[in-house]
DNA sequence: CTGTTAGCGCATTCAT
DNA sequence: ATGAATGCGCTAACAG
């Protein structure tokens, strides 16, 4: 309820002085009055009004966190998104900023929110390039892109090495003796993340003289839930190992395979991606290509903070590594 | 970039008139000028400044969504929280409001945020009563409580019938021939949700002449991950069925049991709560007491909107039902 | 139906 | 080291 003005009156000083104390500009105020004002602030339970601050400074303490979505789907049903946005939230609060979580497939909304709230910066996750092209504010505001391959000069970016991930998957599965494989994507059409994982996977297989036929690339998990399609894949191509672009898809695939009577990993091996908590809850627990989501979130937020504090910083790009975590969903392939 | 003032000048009308058009008060403006101004708004790409609006109206379009947490844990790692907050987010956006997601175990922070942002309302999830007691703003602001049993007169509340859920669990398991059972909570000390589920469970068992010994009430899942503790429980009390306060705990329990060599449901039955997507990903898929999280989110947001629009509305309380979803983690108990 | 006026609470010159 | 004045962009009460 208390305002700067009221505190100023109570302390017998000017508004400016109180403002300086609140914002930590102690070199402009005598240590005497600093203490006096601070105790008044504590007593009165003063809380700065964020709207007024945003208005005067033309910048709020809000960071937009924007997630690619399909219409009004619940984005947090995707455990990767939940884990990642949760981690971003933690890091933002640590830095005194507030996340404004926006899911959308219509980036006109986004543009409006970014400007309407005078956000200090933005973090994009998983956005498709064709959408991002339409957002103008992006170049004028501190922004970090993640989980996407949108390329314009001067953009900050934190990614995981999806191609290397695909390559490691191929190395591992081929090394375990597998020769007939399949790949399940989230959305091979739209997601460049998926495309890069497939790219690395296919290239490394090719290097080893193994080809991944087109009909063994499942473009979206929706197909895998359809018993017909899955059964057909298993009968026709008889893959002994299936690499999935996420643990979520892998978990659902394991379930679908069970329903059709296939045992994992005795009949088919399944390899995931992300190393989410979910990977330990399936049966068998998922072998997977791990990424460090907490580290990613921290890097992203730190990078953003840097660019908010110093607006003319040159753009940065960081690529995070992935590594293999072996559990029990992949086994060595034995002929016959 | 454009402001109301600029549009007013361009249109040759006053600021007020433009404001009325923006806010849909068409009855105060001639349809002529409405159209003229609307086209100007579209051309200029005008977006209202939320900070200015909040300041002038002393109320922002922000709704605080506050989740009980432990320090800086990632709240969305809990799949129930992810699902619920995601659903709330969808409903809030549908109504033109923005979620401010706050996790905390220190409600002094919360109080500050609520006031600092001039939030239009607040939604609490899973908060412990001892924390809520310290928040003063609660009675002066439209608020809906969920997943908690904080009782002060005049508070809005949407809950699920936890006690009935516990009772139905008992009916089901006893009906399947089980006599020796256990209960695993998230935090029996703090969570009144857990306490009520246990209450209903125990009471219904008692009605059937079955007692649930204290040592068969596991206060927190941390104990269950400890193979020693779990092994001891299984050896000493040999429960043939275990009722868990959430699917997440149930999924982890199933895993822990597997590791000790127990088969589910052949050796032990496991019953969950919530009916999350996760319940279909475990092996065996979880039988569980289902709640409709989407409906809950919709009810909560609708209720909140009502109280924001009309501040003197009498408080409301709604209790949602739960129902049994049978999958494969519970089987009939056969002697020997 | 339209315009004028006066804040909302704060940051930020520029004086002193 | 401190204060007075100005404006951020908008809403709302009041006049016309």
mmCIF file of N, CA, C and O in Angstrom, chain B residues 1 14 45 94 110 116 118 129 134 146 156 165 186 193 198 206 226 247 255 260 276-277 288 292 296 312:
data_model
loop_
_atom_site.group_PDB
_atom_site.id
_atom_site.type_symbol
_atom_site.label_atom_id
_atom_site.label_comp_id
_atom_site.label_asym_id
_atom_site.label_seq_id
_atom_site.Cartn_x
_atom_site.Cartn_y
_atom_site.Cartn_z
ATOM 1 N N UNK B 1 4.900 0.620 -30.924
ATOM 2 C CA UNK B 1 5.523 1.948 -30.842
ATOM 3 C C UNK B 1 4.455 3.037 -30.753
ATOM 4 O O UNK B 1 4.616 4.016 -30.069
ATOM 5 N N UNK B 14 -10.094 12.926 -29.656
ATOM 6 C CA UNK B 14 -9.410 12.988 -28.368
ATOM 7 C C UNK B 14 -8.947 11.615 -27.937
ATOM 8 O O UNK B 14 -9.406 10.584 -28.420
ATOM 9 N N UNK B 45 -0.390 -0.839 -36.106
ATOM 10 C CA UNK B 45 0.049 -1.956 -35.272
ATOM 11 C C UNK B 45 0.087 -1.577 -33.804
ATOM 12 O O UNK B 45 0.948 -2.002 -33.049
ATOM 13 N N UNK B 94 -7.327 -17.936 -22.642
ATOM 14 C CA UNK B 94 -8.637 -17.863 -23.286
ATOM 15 C C UNK B 94 -9.419 -16.659 -22.795
ATOM 16 O O UNK B 94 -10.222 -16.092 -23.518
ATOM 17 N N UNK B 110 5.563 -14.118 -1.980
ATOM 18 C CA UNK B 110 4.293 -14.114 -2.686
ATOM 19 C C UNK B 110 3.534 -12.830 -2.420
ATOM 20 O O UNK B 110 3.056 -12.159 -3.322
ATOM 21 N N UNK B 116 3.020 -6.038 -5.766
ATOM 22 C CA UNK B 116 3.881 -5.352 -6.724
ATOM 23 C C UNK B 116 3.334 -5.351 -8.131
ATOM 24 O O UNK B 116 3.493 -4.391 -8.875
ATOM 25 N N UNK B 118 0.103 -5.706 -8.891
ATOM 26 C CA UNK B 118 -1.328 -5.380 -8.954
ATOM 27 C C UNK B 118 -2.111 -6.486 -9.648
ATOM 28 O O UNK B 118 -2.910 -6.214 -10.548
ATOM 29 N N UNK B 129 -1.427 -24.983 4.916
ATOM 30 C CA UNK B 129 -2.148 -23.990 5.705
ATOM 31 C C UNK B 129 -1.205 -23.115 6.518
ATOM 32 O O UNK B 129 -1.382 -21.910 6.626
ATOM 33 N N UNK B 134 -0.053 -16.594 6.781
ATOM 34 C CA UNK B 134 0.711 -15.347 6.864
ATOM 35 C C UNK B 134 0.434 -14.363 5.737
ATOM 36 O O UNK B 134 1.022 -13.294 5.700
ATOM 37 N N UNK B 146 -6.943 -24.253 -4.405
ATOM 38 C CA UNK B 146 -7.158 -25.611 -4.883
ATOM 39 C C UNK B 146 -6.118 -26.526 -4.262
ATOM 40 O O UNK B 146 -5.020 -26.093 -3.926
ATOM 41 N N UNK B 156 -12.792 -18.685 -1.737
ATOM 42 C CA UNK B 156 -13.253 -19.538 -2.825
ATOM 43 C C UNK B 156 -12.404 -20.794 -2.884
ATOM 44 O O UNK B 156 -11.201 -20.743 -2.656
ATOM 45 N N UNK B 165 -12.049 -40.330 -2.552
ATOM 46 C CA UNK B 165 -11.048 -41.055 -3.320
ATOM 47 C C UNK B 165 -10.399 -42.154 -2.492
ATOM 48 O O UNK B 165 -10.277 -43.302 -2.942
ATOM 49 N N UNK B 186 2.821 -38.292 -0.260
ATOM 50 C CA UNK B 186 3.866 -37.365 -0.695
ATOM 51 C C UNK B 186 4.505 -36.694 0.507
ATOM 52 O O UNK B 186 5.718 -36.604 0.609
ATOM 53 N N UNK B 193 -4.092 -32.736 1.667
ATOM 54 C CA UNK B 193 -4.642 -33.598 0.624
ATOM 55 C C UNK B 193 -4.310 -35.054 0.952
ATOM 56 O O UNK B 193 -5.190 -35.922 0.979
ATOM 57 N N UNK B 198 -5.839 -40.435 3.050
ATOM 58 C CA UNK B 198 -5.584 -41.478 4.037
ATOM 59 C C UNK B 198 -6.799 -41.686 4.933
ATOM 60 O O UNK B 198 -7.190 -42.821 5.228
ATOM 61 N N UNK B 206 -11.582 -49.711 7.849
ATOM 62 C CA UNK B 206 -12.056 -50.033 9.197
ATOM 63 C C UNK B 206 -13.474 -50.583 9.144
ATOM 64 O O UNK B 206 -13.805 -51.575 9.813
ATOM 65 N N UNK B 226 14.324 -45.940 -0.956
ATOM 66 C CA UNK B 226 15.366 -46.620 -0.201
ATOM 67 C C UNK B 226 15.045 -48.112 -0.153
ATOM 68 O O UNK B 226 14.082 -48.527 0.489
ATOM 69 N N UNK B 247 0.025 -40.754 -9.071
ATOM 70 C CA UNK B 247 0.547 -41.662 -10.090
ATOM 71 C C UNK B 247 2.065 -41.612 -10.141
ATOM 72 O O UNK B 247 2.736 -42.603 -10.414
ATOM 73 N N UNK B 255 8.686 -49.189 -10.005
ATOM 74 C CA UNK B 255 10.087 -49.343 -10.391
ATOM 75 C C UNK B 255 10.908 -49.908 -9.229
ATOM 76 O O UNK B 255 11.701 -50.833 -9.404
ATOM 77 N N UNK B 260 13.612 -54.796 -6.550
ATOM 78 C CA UNK B 260 13.753 -55.752 -5.448
ATOM 79 C C UNK B 260 13.267 -57.143 -5.855
ATOM 80 O O UNK B 260 13.261 -58.067 -5.048
ATOM 81 N N UNK B 276 -2.819 -39.443 -14.625
ATOM 82 C CA UNK B 276 -1.958 -38.652 -15.507
ATOM 83 C C UNK B 276 -1.586 -39.475 -16.734
ATOM 84 O O UNK B 276 -1.687 -40.705 -16.719
ATOM 85 N N UNK B 277 -1.124 -38.811 -17.798
ATOM 86 C CA UNK B 277 -0.627 -39.547 -18.967
ATOM 87 C C UNK B 277 0.408 -40.596 -18.571
ATOM 88 O O UNK B 277 0.468 -41.677 -19.152
ATOM 89 N N UNK B 288 -5.887 -46.494 -11.287
ATOM 90 C CA UNK B 288 -5.731 -45.232 -10.555
ATOM 91 C C UNK B 288 -7.070 -44.576 -10.301
ATOM 92 O O UNK B 288 -8.060 -44.865 -10.981
ATOM 93 N N UNK B 292 -10.464 -35.104 -13.148
ATOM 94 C CA UNK B 292 -10.469 -34.402 -14.433
ATOM 95 C C UNK B 292 -9.768 -33.056 -14.275
ATOM 96 O O UNK B 292 -10.379 -32.061 -13.887
ATOM 97 N N UNK B 296 -11.151 -29.194 -13.822
ATOM 98 C CA UNK B 296 -10.802 -28.442 -12.621
ATOM 99 C C UNK B 296 -10.251 -27.070 -12.994
ATOM 100 O O UNK B 296 -10.682 -26.043 -12.451
ATOM 101 N N UNK B 312 -18.171 -8.265 -5.205
ATOM 102 C CA UNK B 312 -18.905 -8.520 -3.965
ATOM 103 C C UNK B 312 -19.645 -9.852 -3.990
ATOM 104 O O UNK B 312 -20.533 -10.083 -3.183
#
